[in-house]
PDB file of C-alpha atoms in Angstrom:
ATOM      1  CA  UNK A   1       0.056   0.037  -0.215  1.00 63.00           C
ATOM      2  CA  UNK A   2       1.405   3.268  -1.177  1.00 73.00           C
ATOM      3  CA  UNK A   3       0.194   5.133   2.009  1.00 75.00           C
ATOM      4  CA  UNK A   4       1.902   2.725   4.146  1.00 74.00           C
ATOM      5  CA  UNK A   5       5.393   3.975   2.458  1.00 75.00           C
ATOM      6  CA  UNK A   6       4.524   7.497   2.442  1.00 77.00           C
ATOM      7  CA  UNK A   7       3.672   7.462   6.067  1.00 78.00           C
ATOM      8  CA  UNK A   8       7.219   6.292   6.866  1.00 77.00           C
ATOM      9  CA  UNK A   9       8.740   9.064   4.933  1.00 81.00           C
ATOM     10  CA  UNK A  10       9.706  11.927   7.234  1.00 80.00           C
ATOM     11  CA  UNK A  11      10.081  14.338   4.154  1.00 77.00           C
ATOM     12  CA  UNK A  12       6.730  16.092   2.860  1.00 81.00           C
ATOM     13  CA  UNK A  13       6.100  17.952  -0.273  1.00 82.00           C
ATOM     14  CA  UNK A  14       7.309  21.563   0.485  1.00 80.00           C
ATOM     15  CA  UNK A  15      10.397  20.493   2.395  1.00 80.00           C
ATOM     16  CA  UNK A  16      14.157  21.493   1.503  1.00 82.00           C
ATOM     17  CA  UNK A  17      15.799  18.536  -0.090  1.00 81.00           C
ATOM     18  CA  UNK A  18      17.787  16.959   1.931  1.00 80.00           C
ATOM     19  CA  UNK A  19      20.000  14.045   1.298  1.00 83.00           C
ATOM     20  CA  UNK A  20      20.759  12.953   5.033  1.00 84.00           C
ATOM     21  CA  UNK A  21      16.827  12.815   5.356  1.00 82.00           C
ATOM     22  CA  UNK A  22      16.369  11.070   2.119  1.00 79.00           C
ATOM     23  CA  UNK A  23      18.854   8.318   3.434  1.00 85.00           C
ATOM     24  CA  UNK A  24      16.976   8.168   6.842  1.00 82.00           C
ATOM     25  CA  UNK A  25      13.466   7.694   4.924  1.00 78.00           C
ATOM     26  CA  UNK A  26      14.992   4.828   2.575  1.00 81.00           C
ATOM     27  CA  UNK A  27      15.893   3.056   6.033  1.00 83.00           C
ATOM     28  CA  UNK A  28      12.561   3.598   7.325  1.00 79.00           C
ATOM     29  CA  UNK A  29      11.011   2.137   4.065  1.00 74.00           C
ATOM     30  CA  UNK A  30      13.657  -0.705   4.349  1.00 73.00           C
ATOM     31  CA  UNK A  31      12.671  -1.446   7.828  1.00 73.00           C
ATOM     32  CA  UNK A  32       9.152  -2.195   6.921  1.00 70.00           C
ATOM     33  CA  UNK A  33      10.272  -5.438   5.755  1.00 68.00           C
ATOM     34  CA  UNK A  34       8.322  -5.637   2.326  1.00 73.00           C
ATOM     35  CA  UNK A  35      11.599  -4.594   0.303  1.00 73.00           C
ATOM     36  CA  UNK A  36      14.882  -5.516  -0.701  1.00 64.00           C
ATOM     37  CA  UNK A  37      18.027  -3.550  -0.338  1.00 70.00           C
ATOM     38  CA  UNK A  38      17.980  -2.606  -3.943  1.00 75.00           C
ATOM     39  CA  UNK A  39      16.032   0.555  -3.567  1.00 76.00           C
ATOM     40  CA  UNK A  40      17.078   4.154  -4.196  1.00 82.00           C
ATOM     41  CA  UNK A  41      15.867   7.767  -4.377  1.00 82.00           C
ATOM     42  CA  UNK A  42      16.360  10.081  -7.678  1.00 80.00           C
ATOM     43  CA  UNK A  43      15.806  13.862  -7.642  1.00 82.00           C
ATOM     44  CA  UNK A  44      14.482  14.978 -10.223  1.00 83.00           C
ATOM     45  CA  UNK A  45      14.711  19.107 -11.361  1.00 85.00           C
ATOM     46  CA  UNK A  46      11.426  20.684 -12.323  1.00 86.00           C
ATOM     47  CA  UNK A  47      11.599  23.646 -14.927  1.00 88.00           C
ATOM     48  CA  UNK A  48      10.155  25.609 -11.857  1.00 85.00           C
ATOM     49  CA  UNK A  49      13.027  25.225  -9.605  1.00 82.00           C
ATOM     50  CA  UNK A  50      11.463  22.319  -7.434  1.00 87.00           C
ATOM     51  CA  UNK A  51      12.453  18.809  -7.173  1.00 84.00           C
ATOM     52  CA  UNK A  52      10.626  15.718  -7.594  1.00 85.00           C
ATOM     53  CA  UNK A  53      11.775  12.611  -5.573  1.00 81.00           C
ATOM     54  CA  UNK A  54      11.654   9.505  -7.285  1.00 83.00           C
ATOM     55  CA  UNK A  55      11.743   6.179  -5.144  1.00 83.00           C
ATOM     56  CA  UNK A  56      12.691   3.350  -6.858  1.00 78.00           C
ATOM     57  CA  UNK A  57      11.640   0.038  -4.587  1.00 79.00           C
ATOM     58  CA  UNK A  58      12.068  -3.523  -5.491  1.00 70.00           C
ATOM     59  CA  UNK A  59       9.173  -5.648  -3.781  1.00 72.00           C
ATOM     60  CA  UNK A  60      10.174  -8.851  -1.905  1.00 71.00           C
ATOM     61  CA  UNK A  61       8.687 -12.118  -3.843  1.00 80.00           C
ATOM     62  CA  UNK A  62       5.068 -13.015  -2.283  1.00 86.00           C
ATOM     63  CA  UNK A  63       4.945 -15.568   0.180  1.00 90.00           C
ATOM     64  CA  UNK A  64       3.162 -18.185  -1.629  1.00 93.00           C
ATOM     65  CA  UNK A  65       3.283 -21.328   0.982  1.00 94.00           C
ATOM     66  CA  UNK A  66       5.300 -22.786   4.201  1.00 95.00           C
ATOM     67  CA  UNK A  67       6.954 -26.086   4.815  1.00 96.00           C
ATOM     68  CA  UNK A  68       7.733 -27.275   8.553  1.00 96.00           C
ATOM     69  CA  UNK A  69      10.158 -29.461   9.221  1.00 96.00           C
ATOM     70  CA  UNK A  70      11.420 -31.246  12.776  1.00 95.00           C
ATOM     71  CA  UNK A  71       8.256 -30.757  14.830  1.00 96.00           C
ATOM     72  CA  UNK A  72       6.672 -33.802  16.833  1.00 96.00           C
ATOM     73  CA  UNK A  73       5.255 -31.861  19.883  1.00 96.00           C
ATOM     74  CA  UNK A  74       3.430 -29.076  18.728  1.00 96.00           C
ATOM     75  CA  UNK A  75       1.407 -29.463  15.760  1.00 96.00           C
ATOM     76  CA  UNK A  76       1.853 -28.130  12.126  1.00 96.00           C
ATOM     77  CA  UNK A  77      -1.542 -26.643  12.393  1.00 96.00           C
ATOM     78  CA  UNK A  78      -0.683 -24.563  15.397  1.00 97.00           C
ATOM     79  CA  UNK A  79       2.711 -23.534  14.062  1.00 97.00           C
ATOM     80  CA  UNK A  80       1.074 -22.179  11.037  1.00 96.00           C
ATOM     81  CA  UNK A  81      -1.317 -19.982  12.641  1.00 95.00           C
ATOM     82  CA  UNK A  82       1.457 -17.735  13.435  1.00 95.00           C
ATOM     83  CA  UNK A  83       2.861 -17.488   9.958  1.00 95.00           C
ATOM     84  CA  UNK A  84      -0.452 -17.621   7.658  1.00 93.00           C
ATOM     85  CA  UNK A  85      -1.043 -13.832   7.907  1.00 91.00           C
ATOM     86  CA  UNK A  86       1.709 -13.333   5.618  1.00 89.00           C
ATOM     87  CA  UNK A  87       0.544 -15.694   2.839  1.00 91.00           C
ATOM     88  CA  UNK A  88       0.072 -13.881  -0.331  1.00 86.00           C
ATOM     89  CA  UNK A  89       1.721 -10.828   0.783  1.00 84.00           C
ATOM     90  CA  UNK A  90       5.572  -9.897   0.097  1.00 83.00           C
ATOM     91  CA  UNK A  91       7.940 -11.358   2.142  1.00 83.00           C
ATOM     92  CA  UNK A  92       8.302  -9.317   5.306  1.00 83.00           C
ATOM     93  CA  UNK A  93      11.305  -9.946   7.302  1.00 82.00           C
ATOM     94  CA  UNK A  94       9.902  -7.806  10.580  1.00 83.00           C
ATOM     95  CA  UNK A  95       6.816  -9.879  10.483  1.00 87.00           C
ATOM     96  CA  UNK A  96       8.755 -13.307   9.585  1.00 90.00           C
ATOM     97  CA  UNK A  97      10.922 -12.498  13.072  1.00 91.00           C
ATOM     98  CA  UNK A  98       7.765 -12.050  15.188  1.00 92.00           C
ATOM     99  CA  UNK A  99       6.245 -15.202  13.771  1.00 94.00           C
ATOM    100  CA  UNK A 100       9.269 -16.785  14.704  1.00 95.00           C
ATOM    101  CA  UNK A 101       9.452 -15.805  18.081  1.00 95.00           C
ATOM    102  CA  UNK A 102       5.759 -16.571  18.543  1.00 96.00           C
ATOM    103  CA  UNK A 103       6.436 -20.209  17.634  1.00 96.00           C
ATOM    104  CA  UNK A 104       9.358 -20.512  19.853  1.00 95.00           C
ATOM    105  CA  UNK A 105       7.225 -18.520  22.799  1.00 96.00           C
ATOM    106  CA  UNK A 106       4.271 -21.218  21.632  1.00 97.00           C
ATOM    107  CA  UNK A 107       7.101 -24.040  22.474  1.00 97.00           C
ATOM    108  CA  UNK A 108       8.334 -22.444  25.663  1.00 97.00           C
ATOM    109  CA  UNK A 109       4.641 -22.042  27.229  1.00 96.00           C
ATOM    110  CA  UNK A 110       4.017 -25.702  26.911  1.00 97.00           C
ATOM    111  CA  UNK A 111       7.525 -26.498  28.878  1.00 97.00           C
ATOM    112  CA  UNK A 112       9.491 -27.338  25.645  1.00 97.00           C
ATOM    113  CA  UNK A 113      12.366 -24.681  26.535  1.00 96.00           C
ATOM    114  CA  UNK A 114      15.164 -26.285  24.450  1.00 96.00           C
ATOM    115  CA  UNK A 115      13.061 -25.920  21.146  1.00 96.00           C
ATOM    116  CA  UNK A 116      14.115 -23.601  18.864  1.00 95.00           C
ATOM    117  CA  UNK A 117      14.268 -22.442  15.142  1.00 95.00           C
ATOM    118  CA  UNK A 118      17.185 -24.017  13.527  1.00 92.00           C
ATOM    119  CA  UNK A 119      16.870 -22.277  10.057  1.00 93.00           C
ATOM    120  CA  UNK A 120      14.514 -20.400   7.766  1.00 93.00           C
ATOM    121  CA  UNK A 121      15.203 -20.334   4.233  1.00 92.00           C
ATOM    122  CA  UNK A 122      12.759 -19.497   1.018  1.00 87.00           C
ATOM    123  CA  UNK A 123      12.611 -20.917  -2.559  1.00 90.00           C
ATOM    124  CA  UNK A 124      12.564 -19.017  -5.816  1.00 86.00           C
ATOM    125  CA  UNK A 125       8.393 -19.618  -6.115  1.00 89.00           C
ATOM    126  CA  UNK A 126       7.882 -17.683  -2.374  1.00 89.00           C
ATOM    127  CA  UNK A 127       7.799 -20.979  -0.151  1.00 94.00           C
ATOM    128  CA  UNK A 128       9.409 -20.190   3.211  1.00 94.00           C
ATOM    129  CA  UNK A 129      10.931 -23.341   4.892  1.00 96.00           C
ATOM    130  CA  UNK A 130      11.250 -23.600   8.450  1.00 96.00           C
ATOM    131  CA  UNK A 131      13.405 -26.138  10.445  1.00 96.00           C
ATOM    132  CA  UNK A 132      12.925 -26.786  13.962  1.00 97.00           C
ATOM    133  CA  UNK A 133      14.858 -28.502  16.744  1.00 96.00           C
ATOM    134  CA  UNK A 134      12.766 -29.391  19.455  1.00 96.00           C
ATOM    135  CA  UNK A 135      15.394 -30.572  22.304  1.00 96.00           C
ATOM    136  CA  UNK A 136      15.909 -34.626  22.356  1.00 97.00           C
ATOM    137  CA  UNK A 137      16.982 -36.114  25.575  1.00 97.00           C
ATOM    138  CA  UNK A 138      20.154 -38.384  25.006  1.00 96.00           C
ATOM    139  CA  UNK A 139      20.563 -39.873  28.555  1.00 95.00           C
ATOM    140  CA  UNK A 140      19.513 -39.036  32.245  1.00 96.00           C
ATOM    141  CA  UNK A 141      22.362 -39.094  34.741  1.00 96.00           C
ATOM    142  CA  UNK A 142      21.823 -39.368  38.585  1.00 96.00           C
ATOM    143  CA  UNK A 143      24.527 -37.403  40.984  1.00 97.00           C
ATOM    144  CA  UNK A 144      24.922 -36.854  44.616  1.00 95.00           C
ATOM    145  CA  UNK A 145      23.234 -39.946  46.297  1.00 95.00           C
ATOM    146  CA  UNK A 146      25.654 -42.121  48.548  1.00 94.00           C
ATOM    147  CA  UNK A 147      22.636 -44.223  50.415  1.00 94.00           C
ATOM    148  CA  UNK A 148      19.796 -43.913  48.063  1.00 95.00           C
ATOM    149  CA  UNK A 149      20.046 -46.425  45.254  1.00 95.00           C
ATOM    150  CA  UNK A 150      20.034 -45.013  41.687  1.00 94.00           C
ATOM    151  CA  UNK A 151      16.680 -47.161  40.600  1.00 93.00           C
ATOM    152  CA  UNK A 152      14.852 -45.566  43.756  1.00 93.00           C
ATOM    153  CA  UNK A 153      15.416 -42.316  41.845  1.00 95.00           C
ATOM    154  CA  UNK A 154      15.103 -43.258  38.487  1.00 94.00           C
ATOM    155  CA  UNK A 155      11.653 -45.010  38.839  1.00 93.00           C
ATOM    156  CA  UNK A 156      10.452 -41.452  40.222  1.00 93.00           C
ATOM    157  CA  UNK A 157      11.672 -39.924  37.072  1.00 95.00           C
ATOM    158  CA  UNK A 158       9.100 -40.574  34.181  1.00 95.00           C
ATOM    159  CA  UNK A 159      11.360 -38.205  31.853  1.00 96.00           C
ATOM    160  CA  UNK A 160      12.971 -40.913  29.623  1.00 96.00           C
ATOM    161  CA  UNK A 161      15.787 -40.571  26.972  1.00 96.00           C
ATOM    162  CA  UNK A 162      14.274 -40.073  23.587  1.00 95.00           C
ATOM    163  CA  UNK A 163      11.772 -37.397  24.740  1.00 97.00           C
ATOM    164  CA  UNK A 164      11.868 -34.057  23.821  1.00 97.00           C
ATOM    165  CA  UNK A 165      12.568 -32.223  26.925  1.00 97.00           C
ATOM    166  CA  UNK A 166       9.908 -30.592  28.984  1.00 97.00           C
ATOM    167  CA  UNK A 167      10.408 -28.800  31.614  1.00 97.00           C
ATOM    168  CA  UNK A 168       7.127 -28.940  33.101  1.00 97.00           C
ATOM    169  CA  UNK A 169       7.110 -32.634  33.493  1.00 97.00           C
ATOM    170  CA  UNK A 170      10.652 -32.648  34.705  1.00 97.00           C
ATOM    171  CA  UNK A 171       9.436 -30.285  37.595  1.00 97.00           C
ATOM    172  CA  UNK A 172       6.793 -33.164  38.466  1.00 97.00           C
ATOM    173  CA  UNK A 173       9.556 -35.699  38.455  1.00 97.00           C
ATOM    174  CA  UNK A 174      11.385 -33.298  40.971  1.00 97.00           C
ATOM    175  CA  UNK A 175       8.144 -33.050  43.074  1.00 96.00           C
ATOM    176  CA  UNK A 176       7.987 -36.736  43.295  1.00 94.00           C
ATOM    177  CA  UNK A 177      11.683 -36.979  44.591  1.00 96.00           C
ATOM    178  CA  UNK A 178      11.027 -34.610  47.328  1.00 95.00           C
ATOM    179  CA  UNK A 179       7.885 -36.547  48.202  1.00 92.00           C
ATOM    180  CA  UNK A 180      10.317 -39.380  48.977  1.00 91.00           C
ATOM    181  CA  UNK A 181      11.344 -37.588  51.907  1.00 90.00           C
ATOM    182  CA  UNK A 182      14.636 -39.103  51.244  1.00 93.00           C
ATOM    183  CA  UNK A 183      16.143 -35.588  50.075  1.00 95.00           C
ATOM    184  CA  UNK A 184      16.375 -32.137  50.969  1.00 94.00           C
ATOM    185  CA  UNK A 185      17.518 -30.730  47.769  1.00 96.00           C
ATOM    186  CA  UNK A 186      16.916 -31.576  43.995  1.00 97.00           C
ATOM    187  CA  UNK A 187      18.230 -29.955  41.142  1.00 97.00           C
ATOM    188  CA  UNK A 188      18.889 -30.345  37.243  1.00 96.00           C
ATOM    189  CA  UNK A 189      21.588 -29.636  34.682  1.00 97.00           C
ATOM    190  CA  UNK A 190      21.119 -29.686  31.115  1.00 97.00           C
ATOM    191  CA  UNK A 191      24.452 -30.048  28.901  1.00 96.00           C
ATOM    192  CA  UNK A 192      24.477 -30.504  24.801  1.00 95.00           C
ATOM    193  CA  UNK A 193      25.594 -33.881  23.962  1.00 92.00           C
ATOM    194  CA  UNK A 194      28.496 -33.479  21.921  1.00 87.00           C
ATOM    195  CA  UNK A 195      28.144 -36.421  19.729  1.00 88.00           C
ATOM    196  CA  UNK A 196      24.607 -36.146  18.707  1.00 90.00           C
ATOM    197  CA  UNK A 197      23.077 -32.763  17.178  1.00 87.00           C
ATOM    198  CA  UNK A 198      19.906 -31.349  19.147  1.00 90.00           C
ATOM    199  CA  UNK A 199      20.430 -33.773  21.742  1.00 95.00           C
ATOM    200  CA  UNK A 200      20.970 -33.037  25.779  1.00 97.00           C
ATOM    201  CA  UNK A 201      22.371 -34.608  28.625  1.00 97.00           C
ATOM    202  CA  UNK A 202      20.214 -34.095  31.774  1.00 97.00           C
ATOM    203  CA  UNK A 203      21.972 -34.457  34.969  1.00 97.00           C
ATOM    204  CA  UNK A 204      19.669 -34.859  38.392  1.00 97.00           C
ATOM    205  CA  UNK A 205      21.683 -33.789  41.187  1.00 97.00           C
ATOM    206  CA  UNK A 206      20.120 -34.906  44.746  1.00 97.00           C
ATOM    207  CA  UNK A 207      21.245 -34.166  48.146  1.00 96.00           C
ATOM    208  CA  UNK A 208      20.439 -36.500  50.487  1.00 95.00           C
ATOM    209  CA  UNK A 209      19.121 -35.843  54.101  1.00 93.00           C
ATOM    210  CA  UNK A 210      19.482 -37.803  57.364  1.00 91.00           C
ATOM    211  CA  UNK A 211      16.544 -40.099  57.337  1.00 90.00           C
ATOM    212  CA  UNK A 212      17.154 -42.123  60.606  1.00 93.00           C
ATOM    213  CA  UNK A 213      15.935 -40.976  64.155  1.00 94.00           C
ATOM    214  CA  UNK A 214      15.637 -42.136  67.723  1.00 96.00           C
ATOM    215  CA  UNK A 215      13.201 -40.786  69.923  1.00 96.00           C
ATOM    216  CA  UNK A 216      13.029 -41.107  73.762  1.00 96.00           C
ATOM    217  CA  UNK A 217       9.746 -40.096  75.580  1.00 95.00           C
ATOM    218  CA  UNK A 218       7.973 -40.385  79.135  1.00 94.00           C
ATOM    219  CA  UNK A 219       5.720 -38.968  81.492  1.00 93.00           C
ATOM    220  CA  UNK A 220       2.475 -40.034  83.739  1.00 91.00           C
ATOM    221  CA  UNK A 221      -1.012 -41.038  82.334  1.00 85.00           C
ATOM    222  CA  UNK A 222      -4.201 -42.126  84.379  1.00 81.00           C
ATOM    223  CA  UNK A 223      -4.181 -45.096  81.884  1.00 78.00           C
ATOM    224  CA  UNK A 224      -0.818 -46.090  81.447  1.00 83.00           C
ATOM    225  CA  UNK A 225       0.498 -44.840  84.492  1.00 86.00           C
ATOM    226  CA  UNK A 226       4.279 -43.867  85.102  1.00 92.00           C
ATOM    227  CA  UNK A 227       5.581 -44.900  81.338  1.00 94.00           C
ATOM    228  CA  UNK A 228       8.598 -44.619  79.123  1.00 96.00           C
ATOM    229  CA  UNK A 229       8.650 -44.937  75.563  1.00 96.00           C
ATOM    230  CA  UNK A 230      11.330 -45.378  72.820  1.00 97.00           C
ATOM    231  CA  UNK A 231      11.348 -45.282  68.934  1.00 97.00           C
ATOM    232  CA  UNK A 232      13.624 -46.067  66.069  1.00 97.00           C
ATOM    233  CA  UNK A 233      13.058 -45.290  62.218  1.00 96.00           C
ATOM    234  CA  UNK A 234      14.548 -44.661  59.093  1.00 95.00           C
ATOM    235  CA  UNK A 235      12.582 -43.280  56.104  1.00 92.00           C
ATOM    236  CA  UNK A 236      15.089 -44.490  53.761  1.00 94.00           C
ATOM    237  CA  UNK A 237      15.610 -48.007  54.763  1.00 95.00           C
ATOM    238  CA  UNK A 238      18.621 -49.956  52.803  1.00 92.00           C
ATOM    239  CA  UNK A 239      18.698 -46.982  50.442  1.00 94.00           C
ATOM    240  CA  UNK A 240      15.605 -48.060  49.025  1.00 94.00           C
ATOM    241  CA  UNK A 241      12.874 -45.659  50.327  1.00 93.00           C
ATOM    242  CA  UNK A 242      11.511 -48.066  52.447  1.00 95.00           C
ATOM    243  CA  UNK A 243      10.367 -46.577  55.981  1.00 95.00           C
ATOM    244  CA  UNK A 244      10.627 -49.029  59.018  1.00 97.00           C
ATOM    245  CA  UNK A 245      10.091 -48.002  62.741  1.00 97.00           C
ATOM    246  CA  UNK A 246      10.047 -49.713  65.682  1.00 98.00           C
ATOM    247  CA  UNK A 247       8.297 -48.065  69.072  1.00 98.00           C
ATOM    248  CA  UNK A 248       7.840 -49.610  72.276  1.00 97.00           C
ATOM    249  CA  UNK A 249       6.456 -48.480  75.170  1.00 96.00           C
ATOM    250  CA  UNK A 250       6.332 -49.627  79.117  1.00 96.00           C
ATOM    251  CA  UNK A 251       4.102 -48.196  82.171  1.00 93.00           C
ATOM    252  CA  UNK A 252       3.435 -49.073  85.676  1.00 90.00           C
ATOM    253  CA  UNK A 253      -0.215 -49.396  84.873  1.00 85.00           C
ATOM    254  CA  UNK A 254      -3.605 -47.712  85.437  1.00 78.00           C
ATOM    255  CA  UNK A 255      -3.594 -44.826  88.114  1.00 77.00           C
ATOM    256  CA  UNK A 256      -7.357 -45.114  89.376  1.00 70.00           C
ATOM    257  CA  UNK A 257      -9.255 -46.325  92.439  1.00 67.00           C
ATOM    258  CA  UNK A 258     -11.293 -48.524  90.444  1.00 72.00           C
ATOM    259  CA  UNK A 259     -11.614 -52.260  91.552  1.00 78.00           C
ATOM    260  CA  UNK A 260     -12.792 -53.345  87.955  1.00 80.00           C
ATOM    261  CA  UNK A 261      -9.727 -52.222  86.124  1.00 81.00           C
ATOM    262  CA  UNK A 262      -6.818 -55.103  86.846  1.00 83.00           C
ATOM    263  CA  UNK A 263      -3.354 -53.606  88.102  1.00 82.00           C
ATOM    264  CA  UNK A 264      -1.037 -54.952  85.499  1.00 86.00           C
ATOM    265  CA  UNK A 265       2.088 -53.315  83.856  1.00 90.00           C
ATOM    266  CA  UNK A 266       1.316 -51.974  80.448  1.00 92.00           C
ATOM    267  CA  UNK A 267       3.646 -53.266  77.644  1.00 95.00           C
ATOM    268  CA  UNK A 268       3.304 -52.058  73.834  1.00 96.00           C
ATOM    269  CA  UNK A 269       5.668 -52.562  70.789  1.00 98.00           C
ATOM    270  CA  UNK A 270       5.040 -52.089  67.017  1.00 98.00           C
ATOM    271  CA  UNK A 271       7.357 -53.083  64.086  1.00 98.00           C
ATOM    272  CA  UNK A 272       5.890 -51.239  60.947  1.00 98.00           C
ATOM    273  CA  UNK A 273       7.494 -51.339  57.328  1.00 98.00           C
ATOM    274  CA  UNK A 274       6.302 -49.262  54.298  1.00 96.00           C
ATOM    275  CA  UNK A 275       7.476 -50.160  50.889  1.00 95.00           C
ATOM    276  CA  UNK A 276       6.523 -47.531  47.726  1.00 93.00           C
ATOM    277  CA  UNK A 277       6.669 -49.534  45.292  1.00 91.00           C
ATOM    278  CA  UNK A 278       5.397 -53.372  46.253  1.00 93.00           C
ATOM    279  CA  UNK A 279       6.264 -55.609  43.449  1.00 90.00           C
ATOM    280  CA  UNK A 280       7.917 -53.219  41.526  1.00 84.00           C
ATOM    281  CA  UNK A 281       4.322 -51.898  40.696  1.00 85.00           C
ATOM    282  CA  UNK A 282       2.662 -48.464  41.106  1.00 85.00           C
ATOM    283  CA  UNK A 283       1.061 -49.850  44.679  1.00 93.00           C
ATOM    284  CA  UNK A 284       2.365 -49.079  47.910  1.00 94.00           C
ATOM    285  CA  UNK A 285       2.399 -51.599  51.022  1.00 97.00           C
ATOM    286  CA  UNK A 286       2.291 -50.707  54.632  1.00 97.00           C
ATOM    287  CA  UNK A 287       2.213 -53.745  57.165  1.00 97.00           C
ATOM    288  CA  UNK A 288       2.334 -53.550  60.944  1.00 98.00           C
ATOM    289  CA  UNK A 289       2.803 -56.486  63.676  1.00 98.00           C
ATOM    290  CA  UNK A 290       2.300 -55.349  67.048  1.00 98.00           C
ATOM    291  CA  UNK A 291       2.015 -56.719  70.895  1.00 97.00           C
ATOM    292  CA  UNK A 292       0.162 -55.584  73.619  1.00 94.00           C
ATOM    293  CA  UNK A 293      -0.075 -56.545  77.471  1.00 94.00           C
ATOM    294  CA  UNK A 294      -2.192 -54.733  79.848  1.00 90.00           C
ATOM    295  CA  UNK A 295      -5.061 -54.185  82.320  1.00 86.00           C
ATOM    296  CA  UNK A 296      -7.889 -53.662  80.249  1.00 84.00           C
ATOM    297  CA  UNK A 297     -10.237 -50.912  80.882  1.00 78.00           C
ATOM    298  CA  UNK A 298     -12.937 -51.997  78.480  1.00 81.00           C
ATOM    299  CA  UNK A 299     -13.428 -55.538  80.376  1.00 86.00           C
ATOM    300  CA  UNK A 300     -13.703 -55.672  84.130  1.00 86.00           C
ATOM    301  CA  UNK A 301     -10.717 -57.048  85.733  1.00 87.00           C
ATOM    302  CA  UNK A 302      -9.402 -58.602  82.366  1.00 90.00           C
ATOM    303  CA  UNK A 303      -6.067 -58.575  80.890  1.00 91.00           C
ATOM    304  CA  UNK A 304      -6.227 -57.259  77.296  1.00 90.00           C
ATOM    305  CA  UNK A 305      -3.336 -58.923  75.433  1.00 93.00           C
ATOM    306  CA  UNK A 306      -3.243 -58.644  71.799  1.00 94.00           C
ATOM    307  CA  UNK A 307      -0.824 -60.034  68.990  1.00 97.00           C
ATOM    308  CA  UNK A 308      -1.480 -59.174  65.537  1.00 97.00           C
ATOM    309  CA  UNK A 309      -0.882 -57.238  62.358  1.00 97.00           C
ATOM    310  CA  UNK A 310      -2.388 -54.988  59.647  1.00 96.00           C
ATOM    311  CA  UNK A 311      -1.465 -55.021  55.907  1.00 97.00           C
ATOM    312  CA  UNK A 312      -2.884 -52.235  53.784  1.00 96.00           C
TER     313      UNK A 312
END
């Protein structure tokens, strides 16, 4: 449109001819993006002493079509939605750069932060060819673990080699690792693979936390009497993210002036074991065995003795 060109020109009818201003106007026209560098301005002297300024331009080849290569996680239709407005118009470098930035932002918004436009070429017939490298994972490495077995970390990482790297999915993996209660810090590093183009090595760095604990307690209770308790637990037993705990309690017995409750030492012990991946499946197993021996406050003058277990 001639009006678009005229609006980009600062010199107007009646102004004094100035070569520097003309050069600046040519740069403004070129910045529109529709024309090649082959442009010039020719001043023509008129009989009345004025000048007619002729601007000669070479319009870029009209865009006839697009080809998209390398995309697997974002559809061709979605990528074309950023480009289609240019079809049928002279190729515009500025608009093309904006469209490319839009495509890369589309990838980034979905978590594919390593994706990039690798090359943009145009054919003589006006077809624009766009090649995309999405960022494939070559391998996943584990670092920093001393006690925890590698496979325990790996089973919480659903991101796999061969996949296009997705930051959102890896964040979910990191959340799962935190939820295992074995680590106080989990980070990731991304390194380009030296041997394979567009491939990356992902390193998951973990910092283990102390998972074993010992607890001691005691006090006075009307049901248990004077009592003492001890507990030993490990939330990363054998480095396999299993949880093992042993708790015991010994008390003098009920402190009540009630003839219906038999006075007897209170003894309780419980051993529990939690397996997060029972039989290597997405099923957890919680098991307990316990022993309890004390004067019952449910059945008059009786001893309540229980040996049992629970499995969930």
